[in-house]
Coordinates of C-alpha atoms (C1' of nucleotides) in Angstrom, one line a residue:
Chain Y
M1 CA 0.0 0.0 0.0
T2 CA 2.0 2.9 -1.3
V3 CA 1.2 6.5 -1.0
W4 CA -0.1 6.4 -4.5
D5 CA -2.7 3.9 -3.6
R6 CA -4.0 5.8 -0.7
P7 CA -6.4 8.7 -1.2
E8 CA -5.4 12.1 -0.1
P9 CA -6.2 12.8 3.5
P10 CA -9.3 14.9 4.2
T11 CA -8.7 18.4 3.0
R12 CA -7.1 20.8 5.4
P13 CA -9.6 23.0 7.2
V14 CA -11.1 25.5 4.8
P15 CA -9.9 29.0 5.6
L16 CA -12.7 31.1 6.9
D17 CA -13.5 34.7 7.0
R18 CA -16.5 36.7 8.0
E19 CA -17.5 37.2 4.5
R20 CA -17.9 33.5 3.9
I21 CA -19.6 33.0 7.3
V22 CA -22.1 35.7 6.7
A23 CA -22.8 34.6 3.1
A24 CA -23.6 31.1 4.4
A25 CA -25.8 32.5 7.1
V26 CA -27.7 34.7 4.7
A27 CA -28.2 31.8 2.3
L28 CA -29.6 29.7 5.1
A29 CA -31.9 32.5 6.2
D30 CA -33.1 33.1 2.6
E31 CA -34.0 29.4 2.4
G32 CA -35.6 28.8 5.7
G33 CA -36.0 32.1 7.6
L34 CA -34.1 33.4 10.5
E35 CA -34.9 30.4 12.6
A36 CA -33.1 28.2 10.2
V37 CA -29.9 30.0 11.1
S38 CA -28.1 28.1 13.8
V39 CA -24.4 28.2 14.5
R40 CA -24.1 24.5 13.8
K41 CA -25.8 24.7 10.4
V42 CA -23.8 27.7 9.3
A43 CA -20.6 26.0 10.3
A44 CA -21.7 22.7 8.6
R45 CA -22.2 24.6 5.4
L46 CA -18.6 25.7 5.6
N47 CA -17.3 22.3 6.6
A48 CA -16.3 23.5 10.0
G49 CA -17.1 22.8 13.5
P50 CA -19.5 25.0 15.3
M51 CA -16.9 26.5 17.6
R52 CA -14.9 27.6 14.7
L53 CA -17.2 30.5 14.1
Y54 CA -16.6 32.0 17.5
G55 CA -13.2 33.1 16.4
Y56 CA -15.0 35.5 14.0
I57 CA -18.0 36.5 16.0
S58 CA -18.4 36.3 19.7
T59 CA -22.2 35.9 19.8
K60 CA -24.9 34.8 17.5
Q61 CA -26.4 38.2 17.8
E62 CA -23.3 39.6 16.1
L63 CA -23.8 37.2 13.3
F64 CA -27.2 38.7 12.8
D65 CA -25.7 42.2 12.9
L66 CA -23.3 41.2 10.1
M67 CA -26.1 39.7 8.1
V68 CA -28.1 42.9 8.3
D69 CA -25.2 44.9 7.2
E70 CA -24.5 42.6 4.4
V71 CA -27.9 43.0 2.8
Q72 CA -27.8 46.7 3.5
A73 CA -25.2 46.8 0.8
E74 CA -28.0 46.0 -1.7
I75 CA -29.8 49.1 -0.7
L76 CA -27.5 51.8 -1.9
P77 CA -28.2 52.8 -5.5
E78 CA -25.4 53.2 -8.0
E79 CA -25.9 56.9 -8.1
Q80 CA -28.1 59.1 -6.0
P81 CA -30.7 61.2 -7.7
D82 CA -30.2 64.9 -7.2
D83 CA -33.8 65.6 -6.1
W84 CA -33.9 64.9 -2.4
R85 CA -37.4 63.5 -2.7
E86 CA -36.5 61.1 -5.4
A87 CA -33.4 60.1 -3.5
L88 CA -35.3 59.2 -0.4
R89 CA -37.9 57.4 -2.4
V90 CA -35.3 55.3 -4.1
L91 CA -33.7 54.4 -0.8
A92 CA -37.0 53.4 0.7
H93 CA -38.0 51.3 -2.2
R94 CA -34.7 49.6 -2.4
T95 CA -34.9 48.8 1.3
R96 CA -38.3 47.3 0.7
Q97 CA -37.0 45.3 -2.2
A98 CA -34.1 44.0 -0.1
A99 CA -36.6 42.9 2.5
L100 CA -38.7 41.1 -0.1
R101 CA -35.6 39.3 -1.3
H102 CA -34.6 38.5 2.3
E103 CA -37.7 38.3 4.3
W104 CA -35.9 37.7 7.5
L105 CA -34.7 41.3 7.2
A106 CA -38.1 42.3 8.4
D107 CA -37.5 40.5 11.7
L108 CA -34.3 42.4 12.3
L109 CA -35.1 45.8 10.9
G110 CA -35.1 48.5 13.5
G111 CA -34.1 45.9 16.1
R112 CA -30.7 47.3 16.8
P113 CA -28.7 50.4 15.8
T114 CA -27.0 49.8 12.4
L115 CA -23.4 50.5 13.0
G116 CA -21.9 48.4 10.2
P117 CA -20.2 50.1 7.2
H118 CA -23.1 49.5 4.9
G119 CA -25.7 50.5 7.5
L120 CA -23.8 53.7 8.1
A121 CA -23.6 54.3 4.4
V122 CA -27.3 54.0 4.1
T123 CA -27.8 56.5 6.9
E124 CA -25.3 58.7 5.3
A125 CA -27.1 58.6 2.0
T126 CA -30.3 59.4 3.7
L127 CA -28.9 62.3 5.5
A128 CA -27.0 63.5 2.5
A129 CA -30.2 63.7 0.5
L130 CA -31.5 66.4 2.8
D131 CA -28.2 68.0 3.6
G132 CA -28.3 71.7 3.3
L133 CA -32.1 71.9 2.7
A134 CA -32.8 72.8 6.3
D135 CA -31.1 73.2 9.6
I136 CA -29.5 70.0 10.9
D137 CA -32.0 69.2 13.5
T138 CA -34.9 69.4 11.1
V139 CA -33.0 67.1 8.8
M140 CA -32.4 64.6 11.5
R141 CA -36.1 64.7 12.5
A142 CA -36.9 64.1 8.9
V143 CA -34.6 61.2 8.5
E144 CA -35.9 59.6 11.7
T145 CA -39.5 60.0 10.6
V146 CA -39.0 58.6 7.1
S147 CA -36.9 55.7 8.5
A148 CA -39.5 54.9 11.1
Y149 CA -42.2 54.8 8.5
V150 CA -40.1 52.6 6.2
T151 CA -39.3 50.2 8.9
G152 CA -42.8 49.9 10.2
A153 CA -44.4 49.6 6.7
I154 CA -42.0 46.9 5.6
R155 CA -42.5 44.9 8.8
R156 CA -46.2 45.0 8.4
E157 CA -46.1 44.1 4.7
I158 CA -43.9 41.0 5.5
A159 CA -46.1 40.1 8.4
N160 CA -49.2 40.2 6.2
L161 CA -47.4 38.3 3.5
R162 CA -46.5 35.5 5.8
A163 CA -50.0 35.4 7.2
E164 CA -51.5 35.1 3.8
R165 CA -49.0 32.4 2.9
A166 CA -49.8 30.5 6.1
T167 CA -53.5 30.5 5.5
G168 CA -53.1 30.3 1.8
L169 CA -55.7 33.0 1.3
S170 CA -55.6 36.5 0.0
K171 CA -55.9 39.6 2.2
L172 CA -59.4 40.1 0.7
D173 CA -60.4 36.8 2.4
W174 CA -58.9 38.1 5.5
Q175 CA -61.9 37.5 7.8
R176 CA -62.7 34.1 6.4
A177 CA -59.0 33.2 6.5
S178 CA -58.6 33.6 10.2
G179 CA -61.4 31.2 10.7
P180 CA -64.6 31.9 12.5
H181 CA -62.9 34.2 14.9
V182 CA -62.5 37.4 13.0
T183 CA -65.7 36.8 11.1
S184 CA -67.7 36.6 14.3
M185 CA -65.7 39.5 15.8
L186 CA -66.7 41.7 12.8
A187 CA -70.3 40.4 13.0
S188 CA -70.4 41.3 16.6
G189 CA -70.9 44.9 15.8
R190 CA -68.2 45.9 18.3
F191 CA -65.9 47.0 15.5
P192 CA -68.1 49.0 13.1
A193 CA -65.3 51.0 11.5
L194 CA -63.2 47.9 11.0
A195 CA -66.1 46.0 9.5
K196 CA -66.7 48.8 7.1
A197 CA -63.0 48.9 6.2
V198 CA -62.9 45.2 5.6
Y199 CA -66.1 45.0 3.6
D200 CA -66.1 48.3 1.7
G201 CA -62.4 49.0 1.4
T202 CA -60.7 48.1 -1.8
D203 CA -57.6 46.2 -1.0
V204 CA -54.7 47.8 -2.7
D205 CA -51.5 46.0 -3.5
A206 CA -48.7 46.2 -1.0
E207 CA -46.4 48.2 -3.2
T208 CA -49.0 50.9 -3.8
S209 CA -49.8 51.1 -0.1
F210 CA -46.1 51.4 0.7
A211 CA -45.6 54.1 -2.0
T212 CA -48.7 56.0 -1.0
G213 CA -47.8 56.2 2.7
L214 CA -44.2 57.1 1.8
D215 CA -45.4 59.9 -0.4
W216 CA -47.5 61.3 2.4
V217 CA -44.6 61.2 4.8
L218 CA -42.4 62.9 2.1
D219 CA -45.1 65.5 1.7
A220 CA -44.8 66.2 5.4
V221 CA -41.0 66.5 5.2
A222 CA -41.3 68.8 2.2
A223 CA -43.6 71.1 4.2
K224 CA -41.0 71.4 6.9
L225 CA -38.1 71.9 4.5
T226 CA -39.7 74.8 2.7
R227 CA -39.6 76.7 5.9
P228 CA -36.3 78.5 5.5
P229 CA -33.4 77.0 7.5
A230 CA -32.2 78.9 10.5
Chain U
M1 CA -52.2 7.7 62.8
T2 CA -55.1 10.2 62.9
V3 CA -56.0 12.6 60.2
W4 CA -54.3 15.2 62.3
D5 CA -51.0 13.5 62.1
R6 CA -51.1 13.1 58.4
P7 CA -50.2 16.0 56.2
E8 CA -52.6 17.2 53.6
P9 CA -52.3 15.4 50.4
P10 CA -50.3 17.3 47.7
T11 CA -52.4 20.2 46.5
R12 CA -54.6 19.5 43.6
P13 CA -53.2 21.0 40.4
V14 CA -53.9 24.7 40.3
P15 CA -56.6 25.4 37.8
L16 CA -55.2 27.2 34.8
D17 CA -56.6 29.5 32.2
R18 CA -55.1 31.6 29.5
E19 CA -55.3 34.7 31.5
R20 CA -53.1 33.4 34.2
I21 CA -50.7 31.9 31.7
V22 CA -50.4 35.1 29.8
A23 CA -50.0 37.1 33.0
A24 CA -47.1 34.9 34.1
A25 CA -45.5 35.2 30.7
V26 CA -45.8 38.9 30.7
A27 CA -44.3 39.1 34.1
L28 CA -41.4 37.0 33.1
A29 CA -40.9 39.2 30.0
D30 CA -41.1 42.4 31.9
E31 CA -38.4 41.1 34.2
G32 CA -36.0 39.5 31.8
G33 CA -37.0 40.3 28.3
L34 CA -38.6 38.1 25.7
E35 CA -35.8 35.6 25.9
A36 CA -36.6 35.0 29.5
V37 CA -39.9 33.6 28.5
S38 CA -39.7 29.8 28.1
V39 CA -42.5 27.4 28.3
R40 CA -40.8 25.7 31.3
K41 CA -40.4 28.9 33.2
V42 CA -43.9 30.1 32.6
A43 CA -45.3 26.8 33.7
A44 CA -43.0 26.7 36.8
R45 CA -44.4 30.1 37.8
L46 CA -47.8 28.5 37.8
N47 CA -46.7 25.3 39.6
A48 CA -47.4 23.3 36.6
G49 CA -45.5 21.0 34.2
P50 CA -44.4 22.5 30.9
M51 CA -46.8 20.4 28.9
R52 CA -49.7 21.7 30.8
L53 CA -49.6 24.9 28.8
Y54 CA -50.2 23.1 25.5
G55 CA -53.7 22.6 26.5
Y56 CA -54.2 26.3 26.2
I57 CA -51.9 27.2 23.4
S58 CA -50.6 25.0 20.7
T59 CA -47.3 26.8 20.1
K60 CA -45.1 29.2 21.8
Q61 CA -45.7 31.8 19.1
E62 CA -49.4 31.7 20.2
L63 CA -48.3 32.6 23.7
F64 CA -46.5 35.7 22.2
D65 CA -49.6 36.6 20.3
L66 CA -51.6 36.4 23.5
M67 CA -49.0 38.5 25.3
V68 CA -49.2 41.2 22.7
D69 CA -52.9 41.3 22.9
E70 CA -52.8 41.5 26.6
V71 CA -50.7 44.6 26.7
Q72 CA -52.7 46.2 23.9
A73 CA -55.4 46.4 26.4
E74 CA -53.4 49.1 28.1
I75 CA -53.4 51.2 25.0
L76 CA -57.0 52.1 24.7
P77 CA -57.8 55.3 26.6
E78 CA -60.9 55.5 28.8
E79 CA -62.6 57.8 26.3
Q80 CA -61.6 58.9 22.9
P81 CA -61.1 62.6 22.2
D82 CA -63.5 64.0 19.6
D83 CA -60.7 65.6 17.6
W84 CA -59.3 62.9 15.2
R85 CA -55.9 64.3 15.5
E86 CA -55.9 64.3 19.3
A87 CA -57.4 60.8 19.2
L88 CA -54.6 59.4 17.0
R89 CA -52.0 61.2 19.1
V90 CA -53.3 59.7 22.3
L91 CA -53.3 56.2 20.8
A92 CA -49.8 56.6 19.5
H93 CA -48.5 57.9 22.8
R94 CA -50.2 55.2 24.8
T95 CA -48.7 52.6 22.5
R96 CA -45.3 54.1 23.1
Q97 CA -45.9 54.1 26.8
A98 CA -47.0 50.5 26.8
A99 CA -43.7 49.6 25.0
L100 CA -41.7 51.5 27.6
R101 CA -43.5 49.6 30.3
H102 CA -43.0 46.3 28.4
E103 CA -39.9 46.7 26.3
W104 CA -40.3 43.3 24.8
L105 CA -43.3 44.7 23.0
A106 CA -40.9 46.4 20.6
D107 CA -39.6 43.0 19.5
L108 CA -43.1 41.8 18.6
L109 CA -44.7 45.1 17.3
G110 CA -45.6 44.7 13.7
G111 CA -44.3 41.2 13.6
R112 CA -47.7 39.5 13.1
P113 CA -51.1 40.8 12.3
T114 CA -52.9 41.6 15.5
L115 CA -56.1 39.6 15.5
G116 CA -56.8 39.4 19.2
P117 CA -59.7 41.3 20.7
H118 CA -57.7 44.1 22.1
G119 CA -55.6 44.4 19.0
L120 CA -58.8 44.6 17.0
A121 CA -60.1 47.2 19.4
V122 CA -57.0 49.3 18.9
T123 CA -57.4 49.1 15.1
E124 CA -61.0 49.9 15.5
A125 CA -60.3 53.0 17.6
T126 CA -57.7 54.2 15.1
L127 CA -60.1 53.7 12.2
A128 CA -63.0 55.2 14.1
A129 CA -61.0 58.4 14.8
L130 CA -60.9 59.0 11.1
D131 CA -64.3 57.5 10.2
G132 CA -66.3 59.8 8.0
L133 CA -63.6 62.3 7.4
A134 CA -62.6 60.9 4.1
D135 CA -63.5 58.1 1.8
I136 CA -62.7 54.7 3.3
D137 CA -59.6 54.0 1.2
T138 CA -58.0 57.3 2.2
V139 CA -58.8 56.5 5.8
M140 CA -57.2 53.1 5.5
R141 CA -54.1 54.5 3.9
A142 CA -53.9 57.0 6.7
V143 CA -54.2 54.4 9.4
E144 CA -51.6 52.2 7.7
T145 CA -49.2 55.2 7.5
V146 CA -49.6 56.3 11.0
S147 CA -49.3 52.8 12.4
A148 CA -46.2 52.1 10.4
Y149 CA -44.6 55.2 11.8
V150 CA -45.5 54.4 15.3
T151 CA -44.2 50.9 15.0
G152 CA -41.0 51.9 13.5
A153 CA -40.4 54.8 15.8
I154 CA -41.0 52.8 18.9
R155 CA -38.7 50.0 17.7
R156 CA -35.9 52.4 17.1
E157 CA -36.4 54.1 20.4
I158 CA -36.2 50.9 22.3
A159 CA -33.3 49.7 20.2
N160 CA -31.4 52.8 21.1
L161 CA -32.4 52.6 24.7
R162 CA -31.0 49.1 24.9
A163 CA -27.8 50.1 23.2
E164 CA -27.3 53.0 25.5
R165 CA -28.0 50.7 28.5
A166 CA -25.5 48.1 27.2
T167 CA -22.7 50.6 26.7
G168 CA -23.7 52.6 29.7
L169 CA -23.3 55.8 27.8
S170 CA -25.6 58.4 26.5
K171 CA -26.6 58.9 22.9
L172 CA -24.4 62.0 22.8
D173 CA -21.4 59.8 23.4
W174 CA -22.6 57.6 20.6
Q175 CA -19.4 57.5 18.6
R176 CA -17.2 57.0 21.6
A177 CA -19.5 54.5 23.0
S178 CA -19.3 52.1 20.1
G179 CA -15.6 52.0 20.6
P180 CA -13.0 53.1 18.1
H181 CA -15.1 51.8 15.3
V182 CA -17.7 54.5 14.8
T183 CA -15.2 57.2 15.7
S184 CA -12.8 56.1 13.0
M185 CA -15.6 55.7 10.6
L186 CA -16.7 59.2 11.2
A187 CA -13.2 60.5 11.0
S188 CA -12.7 58.7 7.7
G189 CA -14.5 61.4 5.9
R190 CA -16.7 58.9 4.1
F191 CA -19.8 60.0 6.0
P192 CA -19.7 63.7 6.0
A193 CA -23.4 64.2 6.5
L194 CA -23.5 61.7 9.3
A195 CA -20.5 63.3 11.0
K196 CA -22.1 66.7 10.8
A197 CA -25.3 65.3 12.3
V198 CA -23.4 63.6 15.2
Y199 CA -21.2 66.6 16.0
D200 CA -23.5 69.5 15.2
G201 CA -26.9 68.0 15.9
T202 CA -28.5 68.7 19.2
D203 CA -29.8 65.4 20.6
V204 CA -33.3 65.7 21.5
D205 CA -35.0 63.4 24.0
A206 CA -36.8 60.4 22.7
E207 CA -40.3 61.5 23.5
T208 CA -39.9 64.8 21.7
S209 CA -38.5 63.0 18.7
F210 CA -41.4 60.6 18.7
A211 CA -43.9 63.4 19.1
T212 CA -42.3 65.6 16.4
G213 CA -42.3 62.8 13.8
L214 CA -45.8 61.9 14.7
D215 CA -47.0 65.5 14.2
W216 CA -45.5 65.6 10.8
V217 CA -47.2 62.4 9.8
L218 CA -50.5 63.7 11.2
D219 CA -49.9 66.9 9.2
A220 CA -49.7 64.8 6.1
V221 CA -52.8 62.9 7.0
A222 CA -54.6 66.2 7.6
A223 CA -53.6 67.4 4.2
K224 CA -55.3 64.4 2.6
L225 CA -58.4 64.6 4.7
T226 CA -59.1 68.2 3.9
R227 CA -59.5 67.2 0.3
P228 CA -63.2 66.5 0.2
P229 CA -64.3 62.8 0.4
A230 CA -65.6 61.2 -2.8
Chain L
dT1 C1' 17.7 16.2 14.1
dC2 C1' 15.2 16.0 17.9
dG3 C1' 12.2 18.3 21.4
dA4 C1' 9.4 21.2 23.1
dA5 C1' 6.3 24.9 23.0
dC6 C1' 2.5 27.0 20.7
dG7 C1' -1.7 27.9 18.2
dG8 C1' -5.8 26.7 16.4
dA9 C1' -9.3 23.4 15.4
dA10 C1' -12.2 19.7 16.9
dA11 C1' -14.5 17.1 20.2
dT12 C1' -16.8 17.0 24.2
dA13 C1' -19.8 18.9 27.5
dC14 C1' -23.6 21.4 29.7
dA15 C1' -27.6 23.6 30.6
dG16 C1' -31.3 24.8 28.4
dT17 C1' -35.0 24.9 24.6
dG18 C1' -39.8 23.6 22.1
dT19 C1' -42.7 20.0 21.7
dA20 C1' -44.4 14.6 21.1
dT21 C1' -45.4 10.8 23.5
dC22 C1' -46.4 7.7 27.3
dG23 C1' -48.0 6.1 31.5
dC24 C1' -50.3 6.9 35.6
dC25 C1' -53.7 8.1 38.8
dA26 C1' -57.7 10.5 40.5
dT27 C1' -62.1 11.3 39.4
dG28 C1' -66.8 10.2 37.8
dA29 C1' -70.2 6.7 35.9
dG30 C1' -72.4 2.3 36.0
Chain K
dC1 C1' -66.9 -1.8 44.0
dT2 C1' -65.3 -1.7 39.4
dC3 C1' -64.2 0.2 35.3
dA4 C1' -63.4 3.7 31.9
dT5 C1' -61.9 8.4 31.0
dG6 C1' -59.6 12.5 30.8
dG7 C1' -56.1 15.2 32.1
dC8 C1' -51.7 15.8 34.2
dG9 C1' -46.8 14.8 35.0
dA10 C1' -42.8 12.4 33.6
dT11 C1' -40.1 11.1 30.2
dA12 C1' -38.0 11.6 25.8
dC13 C1' -35.9 13.6 21.6
dA14 C1' -33.7 16.5 18.7
dC15 C1' -31.7 20.7 18.8
dT16 C1' -29.9 25.1 20.5
dG17 C1' -25.8 28.6 22.0
dT18 C1' -21.6 28.5 24.0
dA19 C1' -17.5 27.0 27.6
dT20 C1' -14.0 24.0 28.1
dT21 C1' -10.9 20.5 27.2
dT22 C1' -8.3 17.6 24.2
dC23 C1' -5.5 16.9 20.6
dC24 C1' -2.5 17.4 16.8
dG25 C1' 0.3 19.7 13.1
dT26 C1' 3.6 23.2 12.7
dT27 C1' 7.3 25.9 14.0
dC28 C1' 10.9 27.3 16.5
dG29 C1' 15.1 26.5 19.6
dA30 C1' 19.0 23.7 20.8

DNA sequence: TCGAACGGAAATACAGTGTATCGCCATGAG
DNA sequence: CTCATGGCGATACACTGTATTTCCGTTCGA
């Protein structure tokens, strides 16, 4: 039995870096949601033992932070429109699209301050869009407000999307979808305005809803900006 | 061996109901955050075995749903103001206060459709505030927009609050707090607008920030409402 | 050239999780 | 008094995040 007969020994441990770890984690989350991301599974996908990862992160939460920052890279457009309003709109829509590509992002959005390079870059871009159009405090308030709306709207959209997927029914069949419960609640007469909304409201698609609310918020921002800066 | 010598037999199992289960879960979450809520610990607090709970809920997620609905009961004011704007403001601020009392609410807010009785009641109250002031679709858009803002703003506030608590430093010391990283990032010149905001912006307290953004959003709503309904 | 020290990866270990299943026992019916 | 039933606890399982220990290949010093 010479060397030549024997197969090569199992490959030396694959060199790791954060990039590869995060990519594996993102892939897992894209396939099975955040709950499919476990240290063991991420490591397995990289042919490594679980503990190996703890040389690159010190906690699973940090892995999530890295994942968020990673997909935030998809948010920044190649070039920013000059018009502040258009710039903010693009950022918002790209955030939404990122969340639709990576639904787990909705679970993490707004959950922790985004201090990673791409997260900072997104914040920078948002601030830059309004830079000089008002005093700094107004700009900060504007950024906070728009971001809060975007976060909240995306979260709700994904939540509804999952609910529809789980029941297999469309939002229009909302009350029937949730079983007798909501139906009877609405029939109880205790929620007249809600009942009217469900029965008489035309259900608009999610993107339109997002865009409409966003426009309203941008209107509000515009109103504050036009007041001359200090 | 008379009756008097013998101890009482082990107490009969405590009767359970959802209310007590949810109350125990909420208490645990208030003390140690959402992660402190485990089926075993909730059950232990009720002198019951873990599996006992599965007669009342079928999944831990359902327990969370019940918890959210429970604290949503705290949101509804005794009586609604007549002015729609004041009504929405009150609802928003009470939601925020509930989240400050139960910080874990921020983790759940917007995560799933709120179909519980109190959740529906909150939605009803929100819709009712605007009922009749515009066509139904406009009203729905308005409710969605305001809710999205409230959700997002509360989430960010709690996230920042936790971050400050973890580093033990105030938001003003943000860049120093996060260690050399943010400091060097800001110094790098790659984020001029951000740097300006951090250094020149006056940091306003969270409540004011919340209220300001809310007012802006309400301004936007007002602008749409004044356009006569169809 | 041998030995020892070192560094990093892997294996093991632990305490805990959500939930399915099983077996028992106290209660009520006949 | 016996038997069936229903609900409860105990047990079990697969899995989690992470600390610790064990081991081995490499590199350096003598």
